[in-house]
């Protein structure tokens, strides 16, 4: 039984989705993270398979400030995927001279465009932190 002097007296029972419960445990254990950051990490590991997930754009599940803090804490890492596109104009003409080739082709470059997409992936330390606070796991505190 929990009494007034017991250190567990202020512990509340938390229910809901496993990511929410794990985030609550992470938030209590790691005061350097906000609840939003802990919940983002828990969702990344439990609901999104650890990543990779985009960190920019409308479909990004984590906000850029959250990504920055979790990256600095060593709980996620960012990886980039770069694509280089080059546009060509191709012109082919029919050659009516029977002694030459049937077609003559010219290619002209119209420029290049390089785009880098950034993705977040949970590190081993981040995944372990979440696993330690998942309800019903062996490392989770008893509630």
GROMACS .gro file of C-alpha atoms in nm:
model
  143
    1UNK     CA    1   0.000   0.000   0.000
    2UNK     CA    2   0.126   0.343  -0.094
    3UNK     CA    3   0.154   0.584   0.195
    4UNK     CA    4   0.229   0.956   0.228
    5UNK     CA    5   0.606   0.907   0.263
    6UNK     CA    6   0.633   0.651  -0.016
    7UNK     CA    7   0.833   0.768  -0.324
    8UNK     CA    8   0.572   0.603  -0.548
    9UNK     CA    9   0.289   0.806  -0.393
   10UNK     CA   10   0.278   1.051  -0.685
   11UNK     CA   11   0.271   0.778  -0.951
   12UNK     CA   12  -0.049   0.785  -1.152
   13UNK     CA   13  -0.182   0.496  -1.346
   14UNK     CA   14  -0.168   0.572  -1.716
   15UNK     CA   15  -0.376   0.394  -1.974
   16UNK     CA   16  -0.423   0.415  -2.345
   17UNK     CA   17  -0.223   0.323  -2.651
   18UNK     CA   18   0.116   0.161  -2.585
   19UNK     CA   19   0.297   0.459  -2.741
   20UNK     CA   20   0.117   0.700  -2.505
   21UNK     CA   21   0.193   0.488  -2.198
   22UNK     CA   22   0.558   0.445  -2.302
   23UNK     CA   23   0.586   0.821  -2.362
   24UNK     CA   24   0.457   0.888  -2.012
   25UNK     CA   25   0.722   0.657  -1.867
   26UNK     CA   26   0.997   0.813  -2.079
   27UNK     CA   27   0.886   1.162  -1.978
   28UNK     CA   28   0.901   1.069  -1.608
   29UNK     CA   29   1.242   0.903  -1.648
   30UNK     CA   30   1.405   1.160  -1.879
   31UNK     CA   31   1.329   1.513  -1.764
   32UNK     CA   32   1.543   1.651  -2.048
   33UNK     CA   33   1.264   1.556  -2.292
   34UNK     CA   34   0.920   1.711  -2.319
   35UNK     CA   35   0.618   1.485  -2.337
   36UNK     CA   36   0.578   1.570  -2.707
   37UNK     CA   37   0.934   1.456  -2.775
   38UNK     CA   38   0.889   1.136  -2.572
   39UNK     CA   39   0.561   1.064  -2.752
   40UNK     CA   40   0.722   1.127  -3.091
   41UNK     CA   41   1.000   0.881  -3.012
   42UNK     CA   42   0.754   0.621  -2.882
   43UNK     CA   43   0.535   0.656  -3.194
   44UNK     CA   44   0.842   0.629  -3.418
   45UNK     CA   45   0.949   0.304  -3.255
   46UNK     CA   46   0.613   0.139  -3.182
   47UNK     CA   47   0.379   0.262  -3.455
   48UNK     CA   48   0.615   0.346  -3.741
   49UNK     CA   49   0.857   0.055  -3.709
   50UNK     CA   50   1.155   0.267  -3.609
   51UNK     CA   51   1.162   0.452  -3.940
   52UNK     CA   52   1.270   0.572  -4.180
   53UNK     CA   53   1.006   0.846  -4.178
   54UNK     CA   54   1.027   1.184  -4.353
   55UNK     CA   55   1.128   1.476  -4.133
   56UNK     CA   56   1.004   1.755  -4.360
   57UNK     CA   57   0.681   1.817  -4.542
   58UNK     CA   58   0.314   1.757  -4.475
   59UNK     CA   59   0.354   1.382  -4.419
   60UNK     CA   60   0.626   1.416  -4.155
   61UNK     CA   61   0.505   1.250  -3.831
   62UNK     CA   62   0.760   1.441  -3.619
   63UNK     CA   63   0.796   1.817  -3.606
   64UNK     CA   64   1.140   1.959  -3.693
   65UNK     CA   65   1.214   2.086  -3.337
   66UNK     CA   66   1.136   1.739  -3.200
   67UNK     CA   67   1.364   1.579  -3.459
   68UNK     CA   68   1.642   1.821  -3.366
   69UNK     CA   69   1.621   1.750  -2.991
   70UNK     CA   70   1.595   1.371  -3.034
   71UNK     CA   71   1.890   1.376  -3.275
   72UNK     CA   72   2.104   1.575  -3.030
   73UNK     CA   73   2.006   1.332  -2.753
   74UNK     CA   74   2.124   1.039  -2.967
   75UNK     CA   75   1.780   0.876  -2.973
   76UNK     CA   76   1.724   0.913  -3.348
   77UNK     CA   77   1.947   0.980  -3.644
   78UNK     CA   78   1.876   1.156  -3.969
   79UNK     CA   79   1.968   1.001  -4.300
   80UNK     CA   80   1.952   1.164  -4.640
   81UNK     CA   81   1.855   1.028  -4.978
   82UNK     CA   82   1.977   1.234  -5.271
   83UNK     CA   83   1.844   1.215  -5.624
   84UNK     CA   84   1.998   1.382  -5.925
   85UNK     CA   85   1.769   1.451  -6.219
   86UNK     CA   86   1.884   1.568  -6.559
   87UNK     CA   87   1.655   1.680  -6.839
   88UNK     CA   88   1.734   1.621  -7.206
   89UNK     CA   89   1.574   1.728  -7.528
   90UNK     CA   90   1.607   1.462  -7.793
   91UNK     CA   91   1.545   1.534  -8.157
   92UNK     CA   92   1.545   1.268  -8.420
   93UNK     CA   93   1.515   1.331  -8.793
   94UNK     CA   94   1.462   1.092  -9.079
   95UNK     CA   95   1.750   1.077  -9.321
   96UNK     CA   96   1.633   1.017  -9.679
   97UNK     CA   97   1.983   0.957  -9.810
   98UNK     CA   98   2.001   0.578  -9.874
   99UNK     CA   99   2.378   0.572  -9.816
  100UNK     CA  100   2.362   0.717  -9.463
  101UNK     CA  101   2.189   0.615  -9.140
  102UNK     CA  102   1.809   0.604  -9.138
  103UNK     CA  103   1.779   0.853  -8.847
  104UNK     CA  104   1.997   1.124  -8.702
  105UNK     CA  105   1.953   1.196  -8.330
  106UNK     CA  106   2.065   1.497  -8.123
  107UNK     CA  107   2.047   1.522  -7.746
  108UNK     CA  108   2.066   1.854  -7.563
  109UNK     CA  109   2.088   1.886  -7.186
  110UNK     CA  110   1.846   2.134  -7.031
  111UNK     CA  111   1.981   2.128  -6.677
  112UNK     CA  112   2.005   1.925  -6.361
  113UNK     CA  113   1.824   1.929  -6.029
  114UNK     CA  114   1.944   1.763  -5.710
  115UNK     CA  115   1.694   1.698  -5.434
  116UNK     CA  116   1.777   1.556  -5.094
  117UNK     CA  117   1.509   1.404  -4.875
  118UNK     CA  118   1.577   1.359  -4.504
  119UNK     CA  119   1.445   1.073  -4.294
  120UNK     CA  120   1.449   0.993  -3.921
  121UNK     CA  121   1.543   0.649  -3.790
  122UNK     CA  122   1.543   0.540  -3.426
  123UNK     CA  123   1.886   0.452  -3.290
  124UNK     CA  124   1.943   0.144  -3.076
  125UNK     CA  125   1.948   0.367  -2.767
  126UNK     CA  126   1.614   0.524  -2.864
  127UNK     CA  127   1.450   0.187  -2.934
  128UNK     CA  128   1.580   0.047  -2.605
  129UNK     CA  129   1.450   0.349  -2.411
  130UNK     CA  130   1.103   0.295  -2.558
  131UNK     CA  131   1.115  -0.081  -2.499
  132UNK     CA  132   1.203  -0.020  -2.134
  133UNK     CA  133   0.879   0.176  -2.090
  134UNK     CA  134   0.633  -0.030  -2.295
  135UNK     CA  135   0.354  -0.166  -2.076
  136UNK     CA  136   0.391  -0.536  -2.011
  137UNK     CA  137   0.757  -0.554  -2.121
  138UNK     CA  138   1.013  -0.702  -1.887
  139UNK     CA  139   1.196  -0.373  -1.842
  140UNK     CA  140   0.886  -0.161  -1.782
  141UNK     CA  141   0.829  -0.035  -1.432
  142UNK     CA  142   0.551  -0.214  -1.251
  143UNK     CA  143   0.224  -0.024  -1.247
   0.00000   0.00000   0.00000
